[in-house]
mmCIF file of C-alpha atoms in Angstrom:
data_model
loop_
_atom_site.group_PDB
_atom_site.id
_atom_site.type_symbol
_atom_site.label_atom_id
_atom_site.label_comp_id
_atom_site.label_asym_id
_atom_site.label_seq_id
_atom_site.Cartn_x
_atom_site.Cartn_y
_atom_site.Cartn_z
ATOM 1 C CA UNK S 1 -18.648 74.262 41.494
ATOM 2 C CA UNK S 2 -20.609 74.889 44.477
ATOM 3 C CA UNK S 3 -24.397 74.851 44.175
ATOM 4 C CA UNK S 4 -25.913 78.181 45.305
ATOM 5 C CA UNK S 5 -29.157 78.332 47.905
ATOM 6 C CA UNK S 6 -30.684 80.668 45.016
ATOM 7 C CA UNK S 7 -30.095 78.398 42.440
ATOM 8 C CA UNK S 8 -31.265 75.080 44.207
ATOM 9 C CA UNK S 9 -34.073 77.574 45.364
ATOM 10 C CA UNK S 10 -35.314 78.409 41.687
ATOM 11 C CA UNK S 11 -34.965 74.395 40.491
ATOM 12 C CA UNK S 12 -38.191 73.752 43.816
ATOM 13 C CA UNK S 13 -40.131 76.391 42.276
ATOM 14 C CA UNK S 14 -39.974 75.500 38.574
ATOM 15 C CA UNK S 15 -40.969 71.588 39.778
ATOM 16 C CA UNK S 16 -43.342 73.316 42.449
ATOM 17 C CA UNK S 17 -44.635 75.117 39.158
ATOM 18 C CA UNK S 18 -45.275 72.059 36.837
ATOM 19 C CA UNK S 19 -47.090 70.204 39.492
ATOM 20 C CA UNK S 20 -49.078 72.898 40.937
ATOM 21 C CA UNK S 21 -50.403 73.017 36.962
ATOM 22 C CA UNK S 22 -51.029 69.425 36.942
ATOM 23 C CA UNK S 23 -53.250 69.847 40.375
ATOM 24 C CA UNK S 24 -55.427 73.185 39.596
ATOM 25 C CA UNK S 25 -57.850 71.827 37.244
ATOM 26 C CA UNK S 26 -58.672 68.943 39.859
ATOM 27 C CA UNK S 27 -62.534 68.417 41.521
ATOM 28 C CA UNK S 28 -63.193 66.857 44.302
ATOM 29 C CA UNK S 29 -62.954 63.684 42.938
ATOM 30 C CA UNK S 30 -59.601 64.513 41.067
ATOM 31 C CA UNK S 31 -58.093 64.832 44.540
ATOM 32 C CA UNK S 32 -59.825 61.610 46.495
ATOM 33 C CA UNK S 33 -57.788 59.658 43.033
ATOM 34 C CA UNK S 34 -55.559 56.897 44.643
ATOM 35 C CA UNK S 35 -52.237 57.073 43.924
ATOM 36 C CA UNK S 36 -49.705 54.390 43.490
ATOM 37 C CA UNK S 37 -48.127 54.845 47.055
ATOM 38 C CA UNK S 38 -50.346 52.559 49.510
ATOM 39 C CA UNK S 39 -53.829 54.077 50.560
ATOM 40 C CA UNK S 40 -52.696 57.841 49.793
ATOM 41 C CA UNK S 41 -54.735 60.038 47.657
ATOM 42 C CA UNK S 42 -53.169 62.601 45.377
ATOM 43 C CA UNK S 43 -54.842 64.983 48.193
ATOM 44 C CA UNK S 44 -52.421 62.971 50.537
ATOM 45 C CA UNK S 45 -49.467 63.556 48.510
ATOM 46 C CA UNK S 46 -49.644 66.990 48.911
ATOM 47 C CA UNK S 47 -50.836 67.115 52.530
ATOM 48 C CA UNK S 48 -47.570 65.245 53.212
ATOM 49 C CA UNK S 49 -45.308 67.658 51.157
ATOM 50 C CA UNK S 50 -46.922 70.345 53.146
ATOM 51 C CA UNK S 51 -46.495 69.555 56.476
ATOM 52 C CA UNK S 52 -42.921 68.208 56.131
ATOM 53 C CA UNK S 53 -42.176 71.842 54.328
ATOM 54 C CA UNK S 54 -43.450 72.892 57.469
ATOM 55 C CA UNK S 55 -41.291 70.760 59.368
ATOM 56 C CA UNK S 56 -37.947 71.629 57.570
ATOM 57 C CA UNK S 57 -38.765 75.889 58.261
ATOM 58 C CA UNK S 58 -38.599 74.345 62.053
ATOM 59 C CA UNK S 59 -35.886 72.923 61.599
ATOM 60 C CA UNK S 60 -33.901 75.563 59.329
ATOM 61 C CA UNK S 61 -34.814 78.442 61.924
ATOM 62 C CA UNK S 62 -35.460 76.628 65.534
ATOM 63 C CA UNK S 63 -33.531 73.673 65.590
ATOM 64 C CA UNK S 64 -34.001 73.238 69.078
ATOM 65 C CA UNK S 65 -37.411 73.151 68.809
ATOM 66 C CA UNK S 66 -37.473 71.016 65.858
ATOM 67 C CA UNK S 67 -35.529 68.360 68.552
ATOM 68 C CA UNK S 68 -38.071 68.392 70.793
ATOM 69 C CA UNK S 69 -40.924 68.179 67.961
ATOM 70 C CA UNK S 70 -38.692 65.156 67.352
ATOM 71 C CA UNK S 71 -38.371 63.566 70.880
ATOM 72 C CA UNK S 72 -41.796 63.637 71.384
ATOM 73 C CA UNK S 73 -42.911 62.119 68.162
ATOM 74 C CA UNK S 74 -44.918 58.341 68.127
ATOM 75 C CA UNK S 75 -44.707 56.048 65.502
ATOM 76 C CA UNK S 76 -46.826 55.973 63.054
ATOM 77 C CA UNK S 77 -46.667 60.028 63.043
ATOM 78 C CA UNK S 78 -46.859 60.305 59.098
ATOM 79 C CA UNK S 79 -50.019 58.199 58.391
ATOM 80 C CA UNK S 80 -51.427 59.863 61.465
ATOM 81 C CA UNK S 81 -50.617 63.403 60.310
ATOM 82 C CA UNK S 82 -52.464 61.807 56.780
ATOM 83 C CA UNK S 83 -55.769 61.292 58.300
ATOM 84 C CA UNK S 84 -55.855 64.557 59.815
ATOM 85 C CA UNK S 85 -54.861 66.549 56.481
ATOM 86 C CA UNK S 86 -57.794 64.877 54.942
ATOM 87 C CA UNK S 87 -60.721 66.944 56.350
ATOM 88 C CA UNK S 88 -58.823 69.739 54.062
ATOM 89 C CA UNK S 89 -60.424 69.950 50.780
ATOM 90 C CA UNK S 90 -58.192 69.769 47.378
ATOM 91 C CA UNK S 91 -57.488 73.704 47.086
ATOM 92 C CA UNK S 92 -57.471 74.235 50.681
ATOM 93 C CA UNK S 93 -54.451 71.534 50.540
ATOM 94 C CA UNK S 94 -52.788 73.253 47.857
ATOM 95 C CA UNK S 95 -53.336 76.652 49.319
ATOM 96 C CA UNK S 96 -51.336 75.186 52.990
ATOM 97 C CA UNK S 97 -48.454 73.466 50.636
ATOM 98 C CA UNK S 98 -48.194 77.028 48.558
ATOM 99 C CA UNK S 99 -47.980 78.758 51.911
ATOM 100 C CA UNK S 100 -45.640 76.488 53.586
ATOM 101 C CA UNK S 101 -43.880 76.190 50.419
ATOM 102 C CA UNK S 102 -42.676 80.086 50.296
ATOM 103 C CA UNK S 103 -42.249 79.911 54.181
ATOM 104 C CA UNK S 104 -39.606 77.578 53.562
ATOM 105 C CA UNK S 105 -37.797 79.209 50.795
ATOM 106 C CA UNK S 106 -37.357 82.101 52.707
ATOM 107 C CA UNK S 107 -36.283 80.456 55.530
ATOM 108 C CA UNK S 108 -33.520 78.651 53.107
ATOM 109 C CA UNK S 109 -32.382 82.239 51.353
ATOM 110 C CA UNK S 110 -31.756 83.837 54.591
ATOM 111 C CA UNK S 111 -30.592 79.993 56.572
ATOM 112 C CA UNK S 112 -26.566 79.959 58.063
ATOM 113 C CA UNK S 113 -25.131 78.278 55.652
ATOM 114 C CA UNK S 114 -22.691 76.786 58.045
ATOM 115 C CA UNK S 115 -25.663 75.061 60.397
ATOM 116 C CA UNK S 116 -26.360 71.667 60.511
ATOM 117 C CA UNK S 117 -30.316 70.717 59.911
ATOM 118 C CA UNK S 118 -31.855 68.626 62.080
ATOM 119 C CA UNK S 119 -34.127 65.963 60.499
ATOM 120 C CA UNK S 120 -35.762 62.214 60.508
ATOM 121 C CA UNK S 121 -32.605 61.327 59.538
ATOM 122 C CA UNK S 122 -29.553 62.046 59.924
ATOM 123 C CA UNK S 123 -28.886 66.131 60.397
ATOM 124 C CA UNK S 124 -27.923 67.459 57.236
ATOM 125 C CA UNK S 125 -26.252 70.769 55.117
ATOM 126 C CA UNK S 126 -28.177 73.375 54.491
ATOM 127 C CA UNK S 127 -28.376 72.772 50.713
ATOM 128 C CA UNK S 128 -28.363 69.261 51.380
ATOM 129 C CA UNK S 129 -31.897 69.934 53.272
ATOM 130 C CA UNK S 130 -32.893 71.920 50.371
ATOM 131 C CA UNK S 131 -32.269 69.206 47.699
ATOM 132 C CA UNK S 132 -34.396 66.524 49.719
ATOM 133 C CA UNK S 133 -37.029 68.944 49.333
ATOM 134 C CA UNK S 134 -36.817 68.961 45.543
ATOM 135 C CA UNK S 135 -36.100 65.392 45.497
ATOM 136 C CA UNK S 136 -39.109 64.767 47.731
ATOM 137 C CA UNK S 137 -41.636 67.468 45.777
ATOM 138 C CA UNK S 138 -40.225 65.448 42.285
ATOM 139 C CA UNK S 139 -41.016 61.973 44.161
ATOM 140 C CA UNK S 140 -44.596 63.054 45.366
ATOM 141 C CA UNK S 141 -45.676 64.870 42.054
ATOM 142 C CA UNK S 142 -44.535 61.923 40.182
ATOM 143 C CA UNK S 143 -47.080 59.896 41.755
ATOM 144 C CA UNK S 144 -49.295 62.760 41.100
ATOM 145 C CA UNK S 145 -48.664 62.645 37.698
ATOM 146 C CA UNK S 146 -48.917 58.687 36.913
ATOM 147 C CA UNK S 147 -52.178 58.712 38.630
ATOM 148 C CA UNK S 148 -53.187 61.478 36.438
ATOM 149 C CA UNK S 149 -51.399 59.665 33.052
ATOM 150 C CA UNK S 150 -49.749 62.187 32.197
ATOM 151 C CA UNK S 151 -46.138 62.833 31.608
ATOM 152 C CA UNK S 152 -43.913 64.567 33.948
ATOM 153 C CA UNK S 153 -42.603 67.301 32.360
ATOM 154 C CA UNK S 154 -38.790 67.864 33.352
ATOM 155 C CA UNK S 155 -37.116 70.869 34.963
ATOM 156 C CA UNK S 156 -33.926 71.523 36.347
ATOM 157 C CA UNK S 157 -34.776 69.984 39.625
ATOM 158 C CA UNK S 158 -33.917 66.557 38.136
ATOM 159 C CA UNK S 159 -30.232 67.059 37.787
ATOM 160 C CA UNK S 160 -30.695 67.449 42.032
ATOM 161 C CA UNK S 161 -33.237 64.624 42.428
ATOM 162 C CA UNK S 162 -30.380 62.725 40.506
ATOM 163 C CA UNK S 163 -27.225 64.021 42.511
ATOM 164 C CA UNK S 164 -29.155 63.127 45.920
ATOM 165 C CA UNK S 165 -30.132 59.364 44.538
ATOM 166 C CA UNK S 166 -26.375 59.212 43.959
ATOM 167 C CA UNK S 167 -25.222 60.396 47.281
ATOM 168 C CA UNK S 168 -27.660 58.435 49.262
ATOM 169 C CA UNK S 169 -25.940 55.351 47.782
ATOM 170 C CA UNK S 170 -24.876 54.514 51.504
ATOM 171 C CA UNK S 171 -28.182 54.992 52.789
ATOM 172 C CA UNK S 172 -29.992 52.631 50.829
ATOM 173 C CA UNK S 173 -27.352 50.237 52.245
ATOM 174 C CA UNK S 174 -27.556 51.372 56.000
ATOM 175 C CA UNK S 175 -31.686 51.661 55.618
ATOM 176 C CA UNK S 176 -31.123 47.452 55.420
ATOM 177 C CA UNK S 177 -28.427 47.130 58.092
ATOM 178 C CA UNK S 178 -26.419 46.001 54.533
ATOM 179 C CA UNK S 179 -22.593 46.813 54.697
ATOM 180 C CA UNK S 180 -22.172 49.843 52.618
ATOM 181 C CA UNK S 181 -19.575 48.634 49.679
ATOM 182 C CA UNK S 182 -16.103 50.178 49.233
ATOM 183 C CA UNK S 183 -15.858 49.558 45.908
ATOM 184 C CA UNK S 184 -16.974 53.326 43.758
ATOM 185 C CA UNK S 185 -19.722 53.310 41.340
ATOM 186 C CA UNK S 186 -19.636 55.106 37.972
ATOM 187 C CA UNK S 187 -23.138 56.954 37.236
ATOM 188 C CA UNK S 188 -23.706 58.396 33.560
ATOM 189 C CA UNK S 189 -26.857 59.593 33.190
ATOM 190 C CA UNK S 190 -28.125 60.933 29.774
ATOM 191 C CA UNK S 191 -30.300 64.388 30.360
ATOM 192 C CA UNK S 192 -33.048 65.738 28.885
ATOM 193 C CA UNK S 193 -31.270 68.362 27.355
ATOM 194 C CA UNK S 194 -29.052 65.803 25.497
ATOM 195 C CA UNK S 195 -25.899 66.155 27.547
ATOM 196 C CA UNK S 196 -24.585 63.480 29.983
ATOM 197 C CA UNK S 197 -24.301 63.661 34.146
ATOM 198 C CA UNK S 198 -21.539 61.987 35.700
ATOM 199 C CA UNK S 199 -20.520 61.172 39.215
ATOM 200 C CA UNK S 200 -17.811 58.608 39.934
ATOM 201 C CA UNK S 201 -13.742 57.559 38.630
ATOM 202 C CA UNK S 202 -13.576 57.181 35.198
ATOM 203 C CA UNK S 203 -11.844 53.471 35.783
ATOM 204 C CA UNK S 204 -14.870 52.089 37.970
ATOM 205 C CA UNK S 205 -15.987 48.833 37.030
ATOM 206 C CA UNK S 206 -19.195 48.996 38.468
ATOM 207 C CA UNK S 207 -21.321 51.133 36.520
ATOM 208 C CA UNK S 208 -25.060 52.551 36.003
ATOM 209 C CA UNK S 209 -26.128 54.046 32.791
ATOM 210 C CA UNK S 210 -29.305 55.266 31.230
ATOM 211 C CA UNK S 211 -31.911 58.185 30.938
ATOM 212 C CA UNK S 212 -31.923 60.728 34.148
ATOM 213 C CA UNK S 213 -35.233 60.335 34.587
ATOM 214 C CA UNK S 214 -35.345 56.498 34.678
ATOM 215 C CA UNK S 215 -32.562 57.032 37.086
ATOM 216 C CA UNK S 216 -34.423 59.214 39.133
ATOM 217 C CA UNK S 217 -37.534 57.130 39.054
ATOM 218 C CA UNK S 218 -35.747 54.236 40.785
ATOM 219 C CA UNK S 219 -33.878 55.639 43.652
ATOM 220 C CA UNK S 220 -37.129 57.473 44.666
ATOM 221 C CA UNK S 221 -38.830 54.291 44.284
ATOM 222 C CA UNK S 222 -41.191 55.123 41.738
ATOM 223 C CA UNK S 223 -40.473 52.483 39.389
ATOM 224 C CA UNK S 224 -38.681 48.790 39.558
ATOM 225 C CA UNK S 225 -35.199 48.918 37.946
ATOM 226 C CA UNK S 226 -37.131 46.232 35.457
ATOM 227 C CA UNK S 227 -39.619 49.058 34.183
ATOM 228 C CA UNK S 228 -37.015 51.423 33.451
ATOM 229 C CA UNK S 229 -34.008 51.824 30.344
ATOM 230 C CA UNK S 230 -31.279 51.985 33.315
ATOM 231 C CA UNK S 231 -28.511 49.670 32.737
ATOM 232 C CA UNK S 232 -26.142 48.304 35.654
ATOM 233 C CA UNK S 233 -22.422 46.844 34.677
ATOM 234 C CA UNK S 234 -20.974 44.998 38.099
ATOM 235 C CA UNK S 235 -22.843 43.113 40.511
ATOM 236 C CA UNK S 236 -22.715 45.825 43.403
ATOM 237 C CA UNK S 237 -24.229 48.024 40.971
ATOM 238 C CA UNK S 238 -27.025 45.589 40.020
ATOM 239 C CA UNK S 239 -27.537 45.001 43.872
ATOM 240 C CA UNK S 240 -27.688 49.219 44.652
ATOM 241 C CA UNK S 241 -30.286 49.625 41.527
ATOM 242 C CA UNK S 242 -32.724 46.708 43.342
ATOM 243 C CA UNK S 243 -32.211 48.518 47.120
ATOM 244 C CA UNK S 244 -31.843 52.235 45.717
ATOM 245 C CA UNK S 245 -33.788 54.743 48.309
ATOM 246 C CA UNK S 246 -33.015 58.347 48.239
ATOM 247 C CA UNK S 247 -35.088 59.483 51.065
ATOM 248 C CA UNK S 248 -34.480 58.777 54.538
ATOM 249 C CA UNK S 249 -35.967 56.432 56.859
ATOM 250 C CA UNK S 250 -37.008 53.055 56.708
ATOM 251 C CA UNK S 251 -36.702 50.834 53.460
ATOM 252 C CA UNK S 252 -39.342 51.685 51.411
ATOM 253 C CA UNK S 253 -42.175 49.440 49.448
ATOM 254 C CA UNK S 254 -41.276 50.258 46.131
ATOM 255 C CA UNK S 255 -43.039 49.527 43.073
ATOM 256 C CA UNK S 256 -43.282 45.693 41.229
ATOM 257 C CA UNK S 257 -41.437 44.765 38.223
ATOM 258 C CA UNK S 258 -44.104 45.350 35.295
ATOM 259 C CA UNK S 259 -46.194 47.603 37.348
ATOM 260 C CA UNK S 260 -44.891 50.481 34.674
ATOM 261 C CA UNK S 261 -43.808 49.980 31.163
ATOM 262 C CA UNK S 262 -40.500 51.069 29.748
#
C-alpha cells in the first residue's frame, strides 16, 4: 500500500511534536549542552534541521534554483552554515525550525508527486524526500534527547525512519566505494506497539532482527550495533549492521561500542 504525502506528513509533526516538548523548557545553557555528534550543541542540532528544511522547500518548489544553490556550494558548507546559526539564541532557533518546518509541509501537500527532488545526494521521490526529513528530525532529536537523558518517546515516524534505514542498504555500501551485495536481507523488526515490521523474502539467509528502535538507532548512527539488542544472522548482514548509514553523503563517524548501554 502506497504511503500517502498526508500521512508521512502527520508522522514529521507528531516527532516534530515530542521534540519540540523536550526543547521548550531549555535556558540558555540547556541549548549551549554538547551533544554526542562532534562539537554541535543541541542549539546546533536544530539550527541544522532548520536550514536543511529550508533547503528541501527549494528544492520541492524551485528545483532549478536549488541546482544552482548546489553548484555553487564549498565544502565544508554544513559546519559553516553551524557557526553562523549560532548567534541565534535557543527560542529564536526553534522559532526559524517551526517556521521552516510548516513551510516545508506545505510545500510537500501541494509538491507534483511525479517530480524528482533534487538533493546532496542523489535526486529523490517526493515521499522519499519527505521520509529523510522524518528520518533526519528522529536522528537529530535523538541526540537531543540522550544529551538531555531522557527517553525518546516513539511515534509513528519510526516505522519511516526504519523503512528508509532499510532502503538505504545500498548506500551505506556506495558511501564506502564497497560493492553493494546481491544477496537480499531479511529485516524483522519488533515495534513498539507489539507487532512485527518486515522487509525482505521469507527464505533469506541473511537476516537482522531486534527492537525498531535499536534498529533505527544504528542505521542513523546513533548507537554501535554492540550497544543495541539487534541481532544479525549471515555475514553480509553482520557487515551492513557495522557500515549502516541512512542519510546521504559521506560515511559518517558513528558512535563507539560501549559509548551507550543496551
Amino acid at each position: 500500500m502506497a504511503v500517502l504525502i498526508p500521512d508521512l506528513c502527520r508522522d514529521l509533526s507528531d516527532e516534530t511534536d515530542v521534540l519540540v516538548a523536550a526543547l521548550e523548557p531549555l535556558d540558555d545553557a540547556g541549548w549551549d549542552m554538547p551533544t554526542p555528534a562532534d562539537a554541535w550543541s543541541i542549539k546546533d542540532q536544530i539550527a541544522h534541521l532548520a536550514f536543511f528544511d529550508g533547503a528541501v522547500v527549494t528544492a520541492v518548489t524551485d528545483p532549478e534554483r536549488f541546482r544552482a544553490d548546489l553548484a555553487a556550494l564549498s565544502g565544508g558548507f554544513v559546519e559553516a552554515q553551524a557557526a553562523r546559526d549560532r548567534a541565534r539564541s535557543g527560542p529564536d532557533t526553534l522559532a526559524a525550525l517551526l517556521g521552516a518546518r510548516a513551510a516545508m509541509i506545505e510545500a510537500f501537500l501541494h509538491a507534483d508527486l511525479s517530480q524528482r527532488v533534487p538533493w546532496y545526494g542523489p535526486e529523490m521521490s517526493v515521499a522519499s524526500a519527505l521520509t529523510a526529513r522524518i528520518m533526519e528530525t528522529w536522528a537529530h532529536g535523538q541526540d537531543v534527547f540522550d544529551t538531555l537523558h531522557v527517553a525518546h518517546p516513539p511515534t509513528a515516524a519510526l516505522r519511516q525512519v526504519a523503512h528508509i534505514g532499510v532502503r538505504a542498504m545500498p548506500n551505506s555500501y556506495s558511501a564506502r566505494r564497497m560493492a553493494i551485495p546481491v544477496e537480499p536481507v531479511r529485516v524483522e523488526l519488533e515495534a513498539p506497539d507489539g507487532s512485527t515490521w518486515i522487509w525482505g523474502p521469507d527464505d533469506a539467509v541473511e537476516r537482522v532482527t531486534g527492537p525498531a528502535a535499536d534498529f533505527c538507532l544504528v542505521v542513523t548512527q546513533r548507537r554501535h550495533l554492540a550497544d543495541t539488542a539487534v541481532h544479525t544472522s549471515g555475514d553480509i548482514a553482520g557487515q551492513w549492521m557495522l557500515i549502516a548509514q541512512a542519510f546521504a553523503g559521506p560515511p559518517g563517524s558513528g558512535r563507539q561500542a560501549g559509548q551507550f548501554s543496551v
